[in-house]
CSV table of C-alpha atoms in Angstrom, one decimal:
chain,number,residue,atom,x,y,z
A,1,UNK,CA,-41.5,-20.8,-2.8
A,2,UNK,CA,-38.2,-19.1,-2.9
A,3,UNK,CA,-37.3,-17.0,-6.1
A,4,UNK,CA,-33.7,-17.3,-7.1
A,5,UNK,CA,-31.6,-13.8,-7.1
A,6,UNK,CA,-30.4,-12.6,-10.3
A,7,UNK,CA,-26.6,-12.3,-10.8
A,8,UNK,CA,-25.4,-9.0,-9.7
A,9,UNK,CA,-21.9,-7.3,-9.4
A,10,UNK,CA,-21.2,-6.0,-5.6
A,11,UNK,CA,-19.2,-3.0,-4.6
A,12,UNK,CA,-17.3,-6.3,-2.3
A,13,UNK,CA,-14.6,-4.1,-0.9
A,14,UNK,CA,-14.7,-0.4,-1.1
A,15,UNK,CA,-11.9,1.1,0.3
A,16,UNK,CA,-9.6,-1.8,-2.3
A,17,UNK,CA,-11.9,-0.4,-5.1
A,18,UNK,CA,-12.0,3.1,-4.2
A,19,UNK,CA,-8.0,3.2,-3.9
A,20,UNK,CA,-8.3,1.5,-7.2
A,21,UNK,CA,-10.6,4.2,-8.8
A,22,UNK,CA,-8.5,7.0,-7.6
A,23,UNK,CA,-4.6,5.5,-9.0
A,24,UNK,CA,-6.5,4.9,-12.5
A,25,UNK,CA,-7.4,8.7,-12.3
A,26,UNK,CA,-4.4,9.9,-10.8
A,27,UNK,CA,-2.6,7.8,-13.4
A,28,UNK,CA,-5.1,10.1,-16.4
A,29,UNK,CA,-4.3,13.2,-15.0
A,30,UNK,CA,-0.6,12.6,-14.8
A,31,UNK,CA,-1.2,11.8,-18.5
A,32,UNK,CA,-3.2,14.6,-19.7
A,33,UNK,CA,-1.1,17.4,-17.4
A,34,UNK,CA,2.4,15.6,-18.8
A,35,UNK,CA,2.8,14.4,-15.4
A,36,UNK,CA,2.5,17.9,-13.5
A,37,UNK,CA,-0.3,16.4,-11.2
A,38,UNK,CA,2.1,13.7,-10.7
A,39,UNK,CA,4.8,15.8,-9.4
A,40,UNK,CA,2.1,18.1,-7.7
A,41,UNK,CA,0.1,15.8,-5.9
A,42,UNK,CA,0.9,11.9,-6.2
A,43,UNK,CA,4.5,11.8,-5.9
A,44,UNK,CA,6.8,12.5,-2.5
A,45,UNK,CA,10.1,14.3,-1.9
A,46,UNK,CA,11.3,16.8,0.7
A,47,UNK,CA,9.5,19.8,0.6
A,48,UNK,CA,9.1,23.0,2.9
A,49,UNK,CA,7.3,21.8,6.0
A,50,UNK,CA,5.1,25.0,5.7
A,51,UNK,CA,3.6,24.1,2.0
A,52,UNK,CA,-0.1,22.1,2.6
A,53,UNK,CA,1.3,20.2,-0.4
A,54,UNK,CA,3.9,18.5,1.4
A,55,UNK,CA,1.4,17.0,4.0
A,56,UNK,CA,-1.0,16.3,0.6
A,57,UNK,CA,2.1,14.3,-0.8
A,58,UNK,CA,2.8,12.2,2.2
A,59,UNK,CA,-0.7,10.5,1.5
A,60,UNK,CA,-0.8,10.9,-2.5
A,61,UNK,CA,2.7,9.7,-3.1
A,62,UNK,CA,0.6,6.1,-2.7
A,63,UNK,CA,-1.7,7.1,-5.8
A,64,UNK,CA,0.7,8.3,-8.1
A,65,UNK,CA,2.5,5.4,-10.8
A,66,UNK,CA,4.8,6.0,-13.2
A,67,UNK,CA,2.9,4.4,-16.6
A,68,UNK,CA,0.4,1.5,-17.0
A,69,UNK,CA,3.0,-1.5,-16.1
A,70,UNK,CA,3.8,0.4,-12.9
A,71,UNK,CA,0.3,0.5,-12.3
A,72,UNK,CA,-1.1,-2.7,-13.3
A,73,UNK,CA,1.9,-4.4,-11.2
A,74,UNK,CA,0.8,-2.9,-8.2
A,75,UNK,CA,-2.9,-2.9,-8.7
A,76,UNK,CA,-3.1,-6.7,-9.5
A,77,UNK,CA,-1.6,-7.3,-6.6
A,78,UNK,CA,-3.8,-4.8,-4.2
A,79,UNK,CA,-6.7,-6.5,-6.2
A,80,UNK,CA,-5.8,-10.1,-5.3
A,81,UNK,CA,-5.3,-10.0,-1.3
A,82,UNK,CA,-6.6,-6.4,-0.8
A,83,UNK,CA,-10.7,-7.5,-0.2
A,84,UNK,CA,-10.2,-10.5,1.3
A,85,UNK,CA,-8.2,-8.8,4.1
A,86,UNK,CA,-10.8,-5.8,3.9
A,87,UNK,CA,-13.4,-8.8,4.6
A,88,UNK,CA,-11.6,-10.0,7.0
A,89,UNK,CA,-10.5,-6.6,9.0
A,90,UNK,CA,-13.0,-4.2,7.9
A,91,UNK,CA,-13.0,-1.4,6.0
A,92,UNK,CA,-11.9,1.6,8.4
A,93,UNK,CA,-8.8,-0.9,9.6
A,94,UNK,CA,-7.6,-1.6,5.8
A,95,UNK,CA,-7.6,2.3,5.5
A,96,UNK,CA,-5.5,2.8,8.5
A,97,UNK,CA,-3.4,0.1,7.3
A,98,UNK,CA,-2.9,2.4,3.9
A,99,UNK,CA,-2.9,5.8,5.4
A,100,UNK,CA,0.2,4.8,8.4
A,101,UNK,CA,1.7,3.1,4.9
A,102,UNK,CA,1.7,5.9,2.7
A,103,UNK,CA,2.3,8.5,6.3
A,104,UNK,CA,5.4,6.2,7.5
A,105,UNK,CA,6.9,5.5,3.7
A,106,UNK,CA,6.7,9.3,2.7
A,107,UNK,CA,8.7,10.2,5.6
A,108,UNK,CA,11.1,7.9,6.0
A,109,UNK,CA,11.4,8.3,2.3
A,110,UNK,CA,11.6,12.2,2.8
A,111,UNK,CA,14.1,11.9,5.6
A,112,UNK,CA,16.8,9.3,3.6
A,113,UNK,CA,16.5,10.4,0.2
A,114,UNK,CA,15.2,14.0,0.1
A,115,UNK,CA,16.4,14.6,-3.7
A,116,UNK,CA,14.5,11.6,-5.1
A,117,UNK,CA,10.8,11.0,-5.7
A,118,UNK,CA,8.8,8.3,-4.7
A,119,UNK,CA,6.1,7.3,-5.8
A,120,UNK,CA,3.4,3.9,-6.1
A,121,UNK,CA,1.3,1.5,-4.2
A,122,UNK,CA,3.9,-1.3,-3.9
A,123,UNK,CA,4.5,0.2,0.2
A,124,UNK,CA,1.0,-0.5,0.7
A,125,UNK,CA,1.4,-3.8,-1.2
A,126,UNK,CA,4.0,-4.9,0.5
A,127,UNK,CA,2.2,-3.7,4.0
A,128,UNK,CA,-1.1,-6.0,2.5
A,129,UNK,CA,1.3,-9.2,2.0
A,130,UNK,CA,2.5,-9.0,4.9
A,131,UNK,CA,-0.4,-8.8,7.0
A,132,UNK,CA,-2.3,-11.5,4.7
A,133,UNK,CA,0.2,-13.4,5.9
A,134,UNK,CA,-0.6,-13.0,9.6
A,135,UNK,CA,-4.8,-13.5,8.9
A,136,UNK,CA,-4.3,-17.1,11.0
A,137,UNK,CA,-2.3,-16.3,13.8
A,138,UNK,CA,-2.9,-18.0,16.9
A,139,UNK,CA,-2.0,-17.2,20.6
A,140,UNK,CA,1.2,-17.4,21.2
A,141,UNK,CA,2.3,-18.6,17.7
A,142,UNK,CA,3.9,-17.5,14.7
A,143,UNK,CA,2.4,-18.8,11.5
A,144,UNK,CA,4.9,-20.2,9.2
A,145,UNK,CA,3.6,-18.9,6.6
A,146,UNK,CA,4.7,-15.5,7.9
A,147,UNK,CA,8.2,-16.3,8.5
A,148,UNK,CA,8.5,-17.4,4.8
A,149,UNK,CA,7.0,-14.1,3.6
A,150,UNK,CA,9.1,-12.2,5.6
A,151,UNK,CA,12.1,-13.8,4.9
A,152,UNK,CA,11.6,-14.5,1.2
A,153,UNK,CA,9.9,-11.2,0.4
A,154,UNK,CA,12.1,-8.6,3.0
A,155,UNK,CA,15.2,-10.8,2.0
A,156,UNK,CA,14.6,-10.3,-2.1
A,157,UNK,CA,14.3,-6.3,-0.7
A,158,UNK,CA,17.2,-6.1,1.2
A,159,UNK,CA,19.6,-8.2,-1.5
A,160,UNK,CA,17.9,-5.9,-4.4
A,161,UNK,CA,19.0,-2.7,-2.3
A,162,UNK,CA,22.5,-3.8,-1.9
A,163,UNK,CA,23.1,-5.5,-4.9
A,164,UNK,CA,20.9,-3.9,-7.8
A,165,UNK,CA,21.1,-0.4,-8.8
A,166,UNK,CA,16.9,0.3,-10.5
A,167,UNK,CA,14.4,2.8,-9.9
A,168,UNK,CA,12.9,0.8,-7.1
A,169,UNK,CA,12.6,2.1,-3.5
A,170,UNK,CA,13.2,-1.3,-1.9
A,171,UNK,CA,12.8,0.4,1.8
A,172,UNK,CA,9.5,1.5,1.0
A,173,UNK,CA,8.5,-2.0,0.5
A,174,UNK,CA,10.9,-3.0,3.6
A,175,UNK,CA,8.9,-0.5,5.7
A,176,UNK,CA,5.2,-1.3,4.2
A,177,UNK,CA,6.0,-4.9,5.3
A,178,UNK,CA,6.8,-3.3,8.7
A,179,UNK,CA,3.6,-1.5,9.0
A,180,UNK,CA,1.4,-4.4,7.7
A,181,UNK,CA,3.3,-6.7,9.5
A,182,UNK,CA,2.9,-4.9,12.9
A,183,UNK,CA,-0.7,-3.8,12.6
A,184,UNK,CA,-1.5,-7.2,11.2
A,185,UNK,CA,0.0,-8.3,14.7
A,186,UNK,CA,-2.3,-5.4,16.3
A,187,UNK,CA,-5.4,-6.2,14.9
A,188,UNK,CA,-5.1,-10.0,15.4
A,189,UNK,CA,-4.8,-9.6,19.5
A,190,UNK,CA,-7.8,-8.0,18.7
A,191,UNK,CA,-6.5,-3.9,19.9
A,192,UNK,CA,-8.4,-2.2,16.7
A,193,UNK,CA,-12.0,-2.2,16.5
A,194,UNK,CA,-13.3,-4.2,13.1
A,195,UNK,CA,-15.8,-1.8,11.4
């Protein structure tokens, strides 16, 4: 006789949940320090190539959020599609996927606008739509559902940069798409190991 298992929560995707847990306490600190850990750690801008800090920055920039709204906007989102592509790809490839993000964003972002802070998971977000988007691609095809993303979400980007003058660092999301959207590519031909 088989004994039925007791509901349980699972720790389902951890890098998604761990990425989680550290924004929430980046966001705190920025709080409690009046948003000198923020600046410090979880923010990027151009910075003396000899500081450690800079290097810390091109990674942290992804943690850091501006208040609650900017956080729960991106979070939601990293929530939604983040595990089931960690399911999908594994956990050390979802990792990459937000480490060349966060890398790749901070210095193009670094290199264009070196007097402005950046800061947020919506790179990585946009890198994660992107390559959910891809999850059913088939030799020598293009999923449709890709070229709609692309267009629709890149297009909203690139009209918003031209036309709308807001705090948001549409070519961040441009290049996230890039990265998700060519490592998506990457890991479907089956060139990064799933661990």
């Amino acid at each position: 006789m088989s004994r039925a298992r007791k509901p349980g929560v699972s720790f389902n995707s951890p890098v998604i949940l761990s990425f989680t847990a550290i924004c929430f306490v980046a966001l705190l600190l920025g709080y409690v320090t009046k948003s000198t850990t923020t600046d410090l750690l979880f923010s990027v801008y151009r910075s003396s190539p000899l500081s450690l800090l800079t290097y810390v920055r091109l990674i942290g920039h992804v943690f850091g959020h501006a208040g609650w709204e900017h956080f729960i906007g991106n979070i939601m989102l990293l929530l939604v599609v983040g595990p089931l592509l960690e399911e999908k790809y594994g956990s050390y490839n979802i990792l990459f996927v937000i480490l060349a993000t966060a890398v790749i964003t901070g210095v193009v972002h670094c290199l264009l606008f070196p007097n402005v802070r950046l800061l947020g998971a919506s790179g990585v977000v946009f890198a994660f739509i992107l390559l959910a988007s891809l999850t059913s691609i088939k030799t020598g095809s293009i999923p449709l559902t890709f070229i709609l993303v692309a267009v629709i979400y890149m297009g909203q980007q690139v009209y918003e940069g031209i036309f709308l003058q807001d705090n948001v660092s549409n070519l961040t999301h441009i290049f996230g798409g890039i990265v998700g959207a060519g490592l998506g590519y990457v890991m479907n031909k089956k060139r990064m190991n799933r661990y």
